[in-house]
Amino acid sequence: MSAPSRFFVARLASLNVFDPLGDQVGRVRDVVVTFSASRRPRVIGIVVEVPGRRRVFVPMTRVTSVEGGQVITTGLVNMRRFEKRATETLVLAELLERPVTVRTDDGPIEATVEDIGVEQAANRNWSVTKVFVRGGRKSRRGLLVRRRGETFTVPIEDVTGLSERASAAEHSAVKLLESVEDLKVADLAEVVADLAPERREAVVAALDDDRLADILQELGDIDRAAILATLTQGRAADVLEAMDPDDAADLLAALPPERAETLLQLMQPDDAEPLRRLLSYDENTAGGLMTTEPVILAPEDSVAEALAVVRREEITAGLATTVFVCRPPLETPTGKYLGMIHLQRLLREPPHESIGRYLDKAIDPLRPEEPLGRVTRTLATYNLIAAPVVDEQEHLLGAVTVDDVLDHILPEDWREDRHEVTDE
């Protein structure tokens, strides 16, 4: 079922939200938009209240239907607490009842926002296209052009004063982010690291949690600890939840133990538990290097299903090269580890076949206590991008990737010296 191409936001308030299986996730509490000087306001997602009165963010890309008095989502809902960024505006909480000026054939008039109409474009992005207002008097001239209380709908282009006036620091931060939005994350991280502390704090406040998490993963320990120190404890916990487990564990290890424990307690238990396991290992062992979230499937899953998983945007390039096959449960620590299958092999086999038929069992898994040197030799000897790490019962604990190893064998200040060229 596809979503309708347009709707008014106020009609979504308190609608039930369901997952693809028909189970209720929560209720709609608001819609999030971002403003830009060069285009219509963009609708990026909805705020959903889930059990426990926790409010979470659901991107519009995961909304498949908003008709029939309910909202249907596709895929998993991220249960991190929603925290509005400086670049975001809540429609119901901030835009309704806002005074605006409307351009009409008779000249500009004062009005009050009653509702916001959004529409989906051909590229499937949603944007604000209409504003439903209650009119008043013509601004500055006192000439009555519409009777008080009359309501009407106008194009967004005819409305001024809708966007929230940002502070100078916020405006500067938003402009900077707009100018560098096409940069790769590693290059954006370098830009952020080079900013003066005051401006960097404004830029960090304007970033969403996922983008900030990506940036922190590209910074050195000193820079990312400094950035984390500027965040509220609640947001710091949310950002850690958005990071890859191995990078989040490295960041926590660089913090004072009391601060690290406070943040772990603020995180969702399912997110905090893998980090506690990683922190129990020495950082220069397979256990300390590994991520607890490799691609894991069951032997009866098909080649087509495996390819669909590794195509997901959130799967990093290093982890997408290898599928680890285990008995249930399929979350680390898993059931018995059976073997792995490489992406290139998946591309050669019939899509309907089970991946259990094509396992590579020749490579012995690593143990979590094995040192960095053994990990490096294993990857190099077998030309691997990722290697499995298992416990004594052959349960998969995680996987070590080449980029994890490089971070530990390069000089500690390699990020700061990335542009220096030597003759060595």
Tab-separated table of C-alpha atoms in Angstrom:
chain	number	residue	atom	x	y	z
A	1	MET	CA	0.000	0.000	0.000
A	2	SER	CA	1.434	3.403	-0.902
A	3	ALA	CA	0.972	6.610	1.035
A	4	PRO	CA	-1.318	9.310	-0.374
A	5	SER	CA	0.503	12.103	-2.172
A	6	ARG	CA	-0.730	14.829	0.231
A	7	PHE	CA	-2.285	15.412	3.659
A	8	PHE	CA	-2.705	18.068	6.357
A	9	VAL	CA	-0.565	17.603	9.444
A	10	ALA	CA	-3.187	18.318	12.136
A	11	ARG	CA	-5.164	15.300	10.922
A	12	LEU	CA	-2.260	13.027	11.915
A	13	ALA	CA	-2.272	14.098	15.570
A	14	SER	CA	-2.843	11.084	17.868
A	15	LEU	CA	-3.261	8.616	15.000
A	16	ASN	CA	-2.118	5.095	15.840
A	17	VAL	CA	1.145	3.926	14.275
A	18	PHE	CA	1.511	0.273	13.250
A	19	ASP	CA	4.411	-1.862	12.064
A	20	PRO	CA	4.214	-4.030	8.891
A	21	LEU	CA	2.803	-6.959	10.915
A	22	GLY	CA	-0.100	-4.877	12.225
A	23	ASP	CA	1.219	-4.470	15.780
A	24	GLN	CA	0.763	-1.006	17.266
A	25	VAL	CA	4.006	0.913	17.738
A	26	GLY	CA	2.592	4.089	19.279
A	27	ARG	CA	0.789	7.335	18.422
A	28	VAL	CA	1.739	10.314	16.251
A	29	ARG	CA	2.656	13.330	18.354
A	30	ASP	CA	4.199	15.680	15.780
A	31	VAL	CA	5.760	16.114	12.345
A	32	VAL	CA	9.327	17.380	11.855
A	33	VAL	CA	10.247	19.837	9.092
A	34	THR	CA	13.393	21.717	8.118
A	35	PHE	CA	13.500	25.135	6.491
A	36	SER	CA	15.783	26.288	3.692
A	37	ALA	CA	16.093	29.649	1.971
A	38	SER	CA	16.335	28.032	-1.478
A	39	ARG	CA	13.474	25.495	-1.402
A	40	ARG	CA	10.193	24.559	0.232
A	41	PRO	CA	10.309	23.351	3.849
A	42	ARG	CA	11.123	19.641	3.812
A	43	VAL	CA	9.243	17.063	5.897
A	44	ILE	CA	11.808	14.641	7.318
A	45	GLY	CA	9.755	12.482	9.688
A	46	ILE	CA	7.205	12.070	12.460
A	47	VAL	CA	7.531	11.991	16.234
A	48	VAL	CA	5.873	8.886	17.691
A	49	GLU	CA	5.084	8.317	21.354
A	50	VAL	CA	5.754	4.669	22.250
A	51	PRO	CA	4.853	2.841	25.480
A	52	GLY	CA	6.488	4.429	28.514
A	53	ARG	CA	5.736	7.927	27.128
A	54	ARG	CA	9.016	7.807	25.211
A	55	ARG	CA	9.066	9.859	22.016
A	56	VAL	CA	11.053	8.543	19.063
A	57	PHE	CA	11.695	9.706	15.511
A	58	VAL	CA	10.421	7.836	12.429
A	59	PRO	CA	11.800	9.067	9.061
A	60	MET	CA	9.260	9.704	6.298
A	61	THR	CA	11.127	7.133	4.222
A	62	ARG	CA	9.746	4.493	6.602
A	63	VAL	CA	6.118	5.643	6.333
A	64	THR	CA	4.164	3.599	3.799
A	65	SER	CA	0.600	4.700	4.567
A	66	VAL	CA	-1.139	7.581	6.353
A	67	GLU	CA	-4.731	6.828	5.458
A	68	GLY	CA	-7.683	5.085	7.045
A	69	GLY	CA	-7.097	6.775	10.406
A	70	GLN	CA	-3.722	5.132	10.965
A	71	VAL	CA	-0.048	5.347	10.026
A	72	ILE	CA	1.810	2.276	8.760
A	73	THR	CA	5.604	2.082	8.926
A	74	THR	CA	8.031	-0.289	7.280
A	75	GLY	CA	11.140	-1.734	8.890
A	76	LEU	CA	12.309	-1.349	12.488
A	77	VAL	CA	11.606	1.794	14.509
A	78	ASN	CA	14.708	3.275	16.132
A	79	MET	CA	13.863	3.534	19.843
A	80	ARG	CA	16.349	6.290	20.668
A	81	ARG	CA	14.744	9.276	22.362
A	82	PHE	CA	13.842	12.087	19.967
A	83	GLU	CA	15.667	15.344	20.588
A	84	LYS	CA	14.997	18.215	18.211
A	85	ARG	CA	18.020	19.761	16.510
A	86	ALA	CA	18.497	23.471	15.850
A	87	THR	CA	17.686	22.968	12.152
A	88	GLU	CA	14.374	21.202	12.884
A	89	THR	CA	10.893	22.549	13.581
A	90	LEU	CA	7.899	20.730	15.057
A	91	VAL	CA	4.715	21.521	13.127
A	92	LEU	CA	2.104	20.971	15.841
A	93	ALA	CA	4.177	22.346	18.700
A	94	GLU	CA	5.733	25.354	16.954
A	95	LEU	CA	3.955	26.279	13.721
A	96	LEU	CA	0.250	26.061	14.533
A	97	GLU	CA	-1.118	29.366	15.871
A	98	ARG	CA	1.977	31.158	14.588
A	99	PRO	CA	1.292	34.688	13.224
A	100	VAL	CA	2.335	35.062	9.589
A	101	THR	CA	1.942	37.442	6.695
A	102	VAL	CA	0.109	36.218	3.608
A	103	ARG	CA	0.470	37.707	0.148
A	104	THR	CA	-2.907	38.183	-1.597
A	105	ASP	CA	-4.182	39.992	-4.692
A	106	ASP	CA	-5.288	42.815	-2.385
A	107	GLY	CA	-1.911	43.068	-0.709
A	108	PRO	CA	-0.316	41.449	2.359
A	109	ILE	CA	-2.541	40.527	5.307
A	110	GLU	CA	-1.894	39.252	8.797
A	111	ALA	CA	-3.032	35.713	9.526
A	112	THR	CA	-2.642	32.827	11.963
A	113	VAL	CA	-1.551	29.328	10.951
A	114	GLU	CA	-4.290	26.721	11.471
A	115	ASP	CA	-2.741	23.752	9.647
A	116	ILE	CA	0.117	22.745	7.342
A	117	GLY	CA	-0.357	20.827	4.085
A	118	VAL	CA	2.416	18.548	2.848
A	119	GLU	CA	2.858	16.767	-0.464
A	120	GLN	CA	5.092	14.053	-1.861
A	121	ALA	CA	7.139	14.876	-4.962
A	122	ALA	CA	8.104	12.525	-7.790
A	123	ASN	CA	11.437	11.827	-6.046
A	124	ARG	CA	9.411	10.598	-3.002
A	125	ASN	CA	10.569	13.462	-0.792
A	126	TRP	CA	7.887	15.227	1.243
A	127	SER	CA	7.659	19.020	1.506
A	128	VAL	CA	5.328	21.707	2.816
A	129	THR	CA	3.217	23.038	-0.062
A	130	LYS	CA	0.129	24.639	1.553
A	131	VAL	CA	-0.705	26.637	4.665
A	132	PHE	CA	-4.240	26.774	6.060
A	133	VAL	CA	-4.648	30.144	7.819
A	134	ARG	CA	-7.200	32.292	9.590
A	135	GLY	CA	-7.089	35.781	8.166
A	136	GLY	CA	-7.122	39.216	9.782
A	137	ARG	CA	-6.331	42.782	8.782
A	138	LYS	CA	-4.031	44.020	6.064
A	139	SER	CA	-0.653	44.574	7.620
A	140	ARG	CA	0.431	48.153	8.389
A	141	ARG	CA	-2.468	49.844	6.566
A	142	GLY	CA	-5.524	49.004	8.635
A	143	LEU	CA	-7.599	48.309	5.491
A	144	LEU	CA	-9.956	45.370	6.030
A	145	VAL	CA	-9.548	42.940	3.114
A	146	ARG	CA	-11.020	39.791	4.667
A	147	ARG	CA	-13.487	39.502	7.487
A	148	ARG	CA	-11.904	38.516	10.798
A	149	GLY	CA	-11.891	34.768	11.324
A	150	GLU	CA	-12.214	33.744	7.685
A	151	THR	CA	-10.083	30.698	6.873
A	152	PHE	CA	-8.424	29.897	3.573
A	153	THR	CA	-5.569	27.877	2.094
A	154	VAL	CA	-2.585	29.477	0.361
A	155	PRO	CA	0.615	28.177	-1.285
A	156	ILE	CA	3.666	28.121	0.973
A	157	GLU	CA	5.355	30.613	-1.365
A	158	ASP	CA	2.762	33.260	-0.382
A	159	VAL	CA	3.518	32.998	3.346
A	160	THR	CA	6.282	34.812	5.215
A	161	GLY	CA	7.205	34.568	8.874
A	162	LEU	CA	6.599	30.819	9.114
A	163	SER	CA	10.162	29.736	9.832
A	164	GLU	CA	11.520	30.266	13.308
A	165	ARG	CA	14.036	33.064	13.607
A	166	ALA	CA	17.359	31.492	14.507
A	167	SER	CA	20.095	33.061	16.561
A	168	ALA	CA	23.184	34.341	14.756
A	169	ALA	CA	25.211	31.337	15.933
A	170	GLU	CA	22.531	28.863	14.813
A	171	HIS	CA	22.186	30.617	11.458
A	172	SER	CA	25.941	30.490	10.927
A	173	ALA	CA	26.033	26.799	11.843
A	174	VAL	CA	23.187	25.928	9.474
A	175	LYS	CA	24.840	27.830	6.628
A	176	LEU	CA	28.130	26.026	7.226
A	177	LEU	CA	26.451	22.624	7.205
A	178	GLU	CA	24.604	23.469	3.993
A	179	SER	CA	27.912	24.408	2.341
A	180	VAL	CA	29.613	21.114	3.288
A	181	GLU	CA	26.689	18.688	3.014
A	182	ASP	CA	28.297	16.900	0.031
A	183	LEU	CA	31.580	16.176	1.822
A	184	LYS	CA	32.506	12.664	2.825
A	185	VAL	CA	32.143	12.044	6.550
A	186	ALA	CA	35.906	11.882	7.133
A	187	ASP	CA	36.373	15.294	5.480
A	188	LEU	CA	33.409	16.778	7.342
A	189	ALA	CA	34.902	15.514	10.596
A	190	GLU	CA	38.101	17.379	9.795
A	191	VAL	CA	36.127	20.589	9.179
A	192	VAL	CA	34.356	20.219	12.528
A	193	ALA	CA	37.597	19.481	14.378
A	194	ASP	CA	39.221	22.641	13.013
A	195	LEU	CA	36.410	24.989	14.150
A	196	ALA	CA	36.788	27.347	17.076
A	197	PRO	CA	35.165	25.860	20.208
A	198	GLU	CA	32.165	28.229	20.220
A	199	ARG	CA	31.343	27.674	16.560
A	200	ARG	CA	31.961	23.946	16.808
A	201	GLU	CA	29.436	23.747	19.647
A	202	ALA	CA	26.824	25.509	17.482
A	203	VAL	CA	27.521	23.165	14.555
A	204	VAL	CA	27.264	20.113	16.811
A	205	ALA	CA	23.921	21.369	18.123
A	206	ALA	CA	22.641	21.672	14.544
A	207	LEU	CA	23.628	18.115	13.567
A	208	ASP	CA	21.239	15.200	13.989
A	209	ASP	CA	22.380	12.326	16.199
A	210	ASP	CA	23.200	9.931	13.356
A	211	ARG	CA	25.364	12.468	11.502
A	212	LEU	CA	27.138	13.469	14.696
A	213	ALA	CA	27.763	9.801	15.483
A	214	ASP	CA	29.333	9.315	12.036
A	215	ILE	CA	31.589	12.332	12.601
A	216	LEU	CA	32.708	11.206	16.058
A	217	GLN	CA	33.764	7.870	14.590
A	218	GLU	CA	36.197	9.728	12.305
A	219	LEU	CA	37.787	11.861	15.020
A	220	GLY	CA	40.614	11.200	17.440
A	221	ASP	CA	39.969	10.487	21.109
A	222	ILE	CA	40.746	14.038	22.267
A	223	ASP	CA	38.413	15.756	19.784
A	224	ARG	CA	35.471	13.424	20.247
A	225	ALA	CA	35.767	13.455	24.030
A	226	ALA	CA	35.749	17.264	23.885
A	227	ILE	CA	32.618	17.246	21.716
A	228	LEU	CA	30.862	14.711	23.927
A	229	ALA	CA	31.577	16.943	26.936
A	230	THR	CA	29.511	19.755	25.348
A	231	LEU	CA	26.393	17.565	25.057
A	232	THR	CA	23.706	17.012	27.636
A	233	GLN	CA	23.917	13.575	29.200
A	234	GLY	CA	20.712	12.513	27.450
A	235	ARG	CA	21.955	13.502	24.018
A	236	ALA	CA	25.404	12.027	24.656
A	237	ALA	CA	23.733	8.678	25.412
A	238	ASP	CA	21.624	8.925	22.249
A	239	VAL	CA	24.693	9.648	20.118
A	240	LEU	CA	26.569	6.709	21.624
A	241	GLU	CA	23.599	4.477	20.750
A	242	ALA	CA	23.857	5.686	17.140
A	243	MET	CA	27.592	4.887	16.880
A	244	ASP	CA	29.042	1.549	15.838
A	245	PRO	CA	29.539	-0.475	19.044
A	246	ASP	CA	33.317	-0.748	18.711
A	247	ASP	CA	33.733	3.014	18.213
A	248	ALA	CA	31.305	3.797	21.048
A	249	ALA	CA	33.250	1.472	23.342
A	250	ASP	CA	36.542	3.156	22.396
A	251	LEU	CA	35.025	6.560	23.204
A	252	LEU	CA	33.675	5.376	26.551
A	253	ALA	CA	37.057	3.870	27.415
A	254	ALA	CA	38.636	7.315	26.969
A	255	LEU	CA	36.232	8.900	29.482
A	256	PRO	CA	36.528	8.932	33.268
A	257	PRO	CA	34.927	5.696	34.558
A	258	GLU	CA	32.184	7.542	36.458
A	259	ARG	CA	31.149	9.482	33.348
A	260	ALA	CA	31.213	6.341	31.202
A	261	GLU	CA	29.038	4.435	33.665
A	262	THR	CA	26.520	7.293	33.863
A	263	LEU	CA	26.150	7.302	30.071
A	264	LEU	CA	25.819	3.513	29.942
A	265	GLN	CA	22.990	3.672	32.473
A	266	LEU	CA	21.186	6.301	30.361
A	267	MET	CA	21.379	4.146	27.228
A	268	GLN	CA	18.825	1.539	26.269
A	269	PRO	CA	19.834	-1.802	27.877
A	270	ASP	CA	20.037	-3.544	24.484
A	271	ASP	CA	22.524	-0.898	23.313
A	272	ALA	CA	24.521	-0.692	26.537
A	273	GLU	CA	25.046	-4.430	27.031
A	274	PRO	CA	27.286	-4.967	23.944
A	275	LEU	CA	29.396	-1.973	24.976
A	276	ARG	CA	29.921	-3.399	28.452
A	277	ARG	CA	31.123	-6.634	26.844
A	278	LEU	CA	33.545	-4.795	24.581
A	279	LEU	CA	34.894	-2.742	27.474
A	280	SER	CA	35.735	-5.969	29.324
A	281	TYR	CA	38.429	-6.818	26.739
A	282	ASP	CA	41.858	-5.292	26.327
A	283	GLU	CA	41.770	-2.800	23.453
A	284	ASN	CA	44.626	-4.558	21.621
A	285	THR	CA	42.919	-7.950	21.449
A	286	ALA	CA	40.401	-9.387	19.016
A	287	GLY	CA	37.647	-8.791	21.594
A	288	GLY	CA	38.627	-5.153	22.028
A	289	LEU	CA	38.883	-4.591	18.258
A	290	MET	CA	35.684	-6.308	17.149
A	291	THR	CA	32.245	-4.935	16.421
A	292	THR	CA	29.299	-6.778	17.939
A	293	GLU	CA	27.051	-6.053	14.943
A	294	PRO	CA	28.372	-7.926	11.875
A	295	VAL	CA	25.955	-9.292	9.264
A	296	ILE	CA	24.578	-12.533	10.752
A	297	LEU	CA	22.100	-14.872	9.043
A	298	ALA	CA	20.795	-18.400	9.483
A	299	PRO	CA	21.918	-21.239	7.150
A	300	GLU	CA	18.438	-21.604	5.649
A	301	ASP	CA	18.299	-17.950	4.548
A	302	SER	CA	18.536	-17.502	0.800
A	303	VAL	CA	21.269	-15.898	-1.252
A	304	ALA	CA	18.742	-13.219	-2.283
A	305	GLU	CA	18.004	-12.421	1.366
A	306	ALA	CA	21.698	-12.135	2.144
A	307	LEU	CA	22.262	-9.743	-0.751
A	308	ALA	CA	19.313	-7.644	0.385
A	309	VAL	CA	20.813	-7.305	3.865
A	310	VAL	CA	24.297	-6.265	2.733
A	311	ARG	CA	22.745	-3.657	0.421
A	312	ARG	CA	21.344	-1.732	3.384
A	313	GLU	CA	22.734	1.767	3.650
A	314	GLU	CA	23.574	1.449	7.350
A	315	ILE	CA	25.884	-1.546	6.720
A	316	THR	CA	29.468	-0.313	6.375
A	317	ALA	CA	31.545	-1.362	3.377
A	318	GLY	CA	33.835	-3.497	5.543
A	319	LEU	CA	30.987	-5.450	7.135
A	320	ALA	CA	29.081	-5.816	3.844
A	321	THR	CA	31.817	-8.020	2.393
A	322	THR	CA	31.096	-10.965	4.668
A	323	VAL	CA	28.001	-12.754	5.983
A	324	PHE	CA	28.485	-14.842	9.137
A	325	VAL	CA	26.195	-17.859	9.417
A	326	CYS	CA	25.048	-19.131	12.809
A	327	ARG	CA	22.342	-21.065	14.574
A	328	PRO	CA	19.745	-18.939	16.410
A	329	PRO	CA	19.816	-16.641	18.255
A	330	LEU	CA	21.270	-14.416	15.547
A	331	GLU	CA	22.309	-11.533	17.812
A	332	THR	CA	25.722	-11.695	19.458
A	333	PRO	CA	26.525	-13.843	21.318
A	334	THR	CA	24.808	-16.113	18.833
A	335	GLY	CA	24.078	-19.811	18.668
A	336	LYS	CA	26.773	-22.063	17.214
A	337	TYR	CA	28.931	-20.400	14.573
A	338	LEU	CA	28.821	-22.419	11.313
A	339	GLY	CA	30.993	-20.486	8.870
A	340	MET	CA	31.046	-17.427	6.652
A	341	ILE	CA	30.238	-16.598	3.064
A	342	HIS	CA	31.863	-13.816	1.084
A	343	LEU	CA	29.984	-11.245	-0.965
A	344	GLN	CA	31.684	-12.316	-4.192
A	345	ARG	CA	30.446	-15.885	-3.682
A	346	LEU	CA	26.915	-14.628	-3.053
A	347	LEU	CA	26.979	-12.799	-6.382
A	348	ARG	CA	27.847	-16.035	-8.204
A	349	GLU	CA	25.188	-18.315	-6.741
A	350	PRO	CA	21.465	-18.741	-7.605
A	351	PRO	CA	19.338	-16.284	-5.581
A	352	HIS	CA	16.907	-18.975	-4.373
A	353	GLU	CA	19.575	-21.276	-2.903
A	354	SER	CA	20.246	-21.410	0.863
A	355	ILE	CA	23.479	-19.750	1.962
A	356	GLY	CA	24.277	-22.756	4.165
A	357	ARG	CA	25.385	-24.598	1.017
A	358	TYR	CA	28.239	-22.211	0.310
A	359	LEU	CA	29.965	-21.688	3.651
A	360	ASP	CA	33.688	-21.123	3.944
A	361	LYS	CA	34.678	-23.295	6.923
A	362	ALA	CA	38.405	-23.423	6.232
A	363	ILE	CA	39.349	-20.357	8.283
A	364	ASP	CA	39.593	-20.829	12.033
A	365	PRO	CA	37.766	-18.112	13.993
A	366	LEU	CA	39.664	-15.844	16.368
A	367	ARG	CA	39.307	-15.997	20.130
A	368	PRO	CA	38.539	-12.700	21.904
A	369	GLU	CA	41.783	-12.780	23.921
A	370	GLU	CA	44.062	-13.162	20.874
A	371	PRO	CA	46.475	-10.236	20.418
A	372	LEU	CA	46.497	-7.620	17.671
A	373	GLY	CA	49.431	-9.310	15.919
A	374	ARG	CA	47.511	-12.568	15.496
A	375	VAL	CA	44.464	-10.675	14.214
A	376	THR	CA	46.577	-8.807	11.666
A	377	ARG	CA	48.284	-11.976	10.431
A	378	THR	CA	44.939	-13.781	10.046
A	379	LEU	CA	43.477	-10.992	7.914
A	380	ALA	CA	46.624	-10.744	5.808
A	381	THR	CA	47.169	-14.496	5.370
A	382	TYR	CA	43.669	-15.214	4.100
A	383	ASN	CA	43.071	-11.858	2.337
A	384	LEU	CA	40.093	-11.131	4.566
A	385	ILE	CA	38.201	-7.879	5.061
A	386	ALA	CA	36.496	-9.272	8.180
A	387	ALA	CA	37.206	-12.208	10.502
A	388	PRO	CA	34.901	-13.892	13.057
A	389	VAL	CA	35.508	-13.851	16.811
A	390	VAL	CA	34.006	-16.726	18.836
A	391	ASP	CA	34.025	-17.892	22.448
A	392	GLU	CA	34.934	-21.358	23.767
A	393	GLN	CA	31.423	-22.634	23.003
A	394	GLU	CA	31.747	-21.491	19.367
A	395	HIS	CA	29.214	-18.689	19.801
A	396	LEU	CA	29.916	-15.730	17.504
A	397	LEU	CA	30.819	-12.687	19.604
A	398	GLY	CA	31.552	-10.283	16.757
A	399	ALA	CA	33.867	-9.616	13.848
A	400	VAL	CA	37.110	-7.708	13.347
A	401	THR	CA	37.438	-5.701	10.130
A	402	VAL	CA	40.491	-4.294	8.392
A	403	ASP	CA	39.571	-0.706	9.289
A	404	ASP	CA	39.427	-1.704	12.988
A	405	VAL	CA	42.991	-3.024	12.726
A	406	LEU	CA	44.285	-0.013	10.795
A	407	ASP	CA	43.032	2.334	13.508
A	408	HIS	CA	45.247	0.492	15.987
A	409	ILE	CA	48.424	-0.057	13.954
A	410	LEU	CA	48.680	3.485	12.551
A	411	PRO	CA	50.299	6.148	14.752
A	412	GLU	CA	47.947	7.533	17.406
A	413	ASP	CA	47.979	10.977	15.767
A	414	TRP	CA	47.404	9.740	12.188
A	415	ARG	CA	44.103	11.613	11.952
A	416	GLU	CA	45.784	14.928	12.757
A	417	ASP	CA	48.605	14.245	10.276
A	418	ARG	CA	46.469	12.925	7.415
A	419	HIS	CA	47.457	15.763	5.074
A	420	GLU	CA	51.165	15.725	5.868
A	421	VAL	CA	53.400	14.190	3.216
A	422	THR	CA	56.796	12.756	4.136
A	423	ASP	CA	59.686	11.494	2.053
A	424	GLU	CA	59.909	8.228	3.954
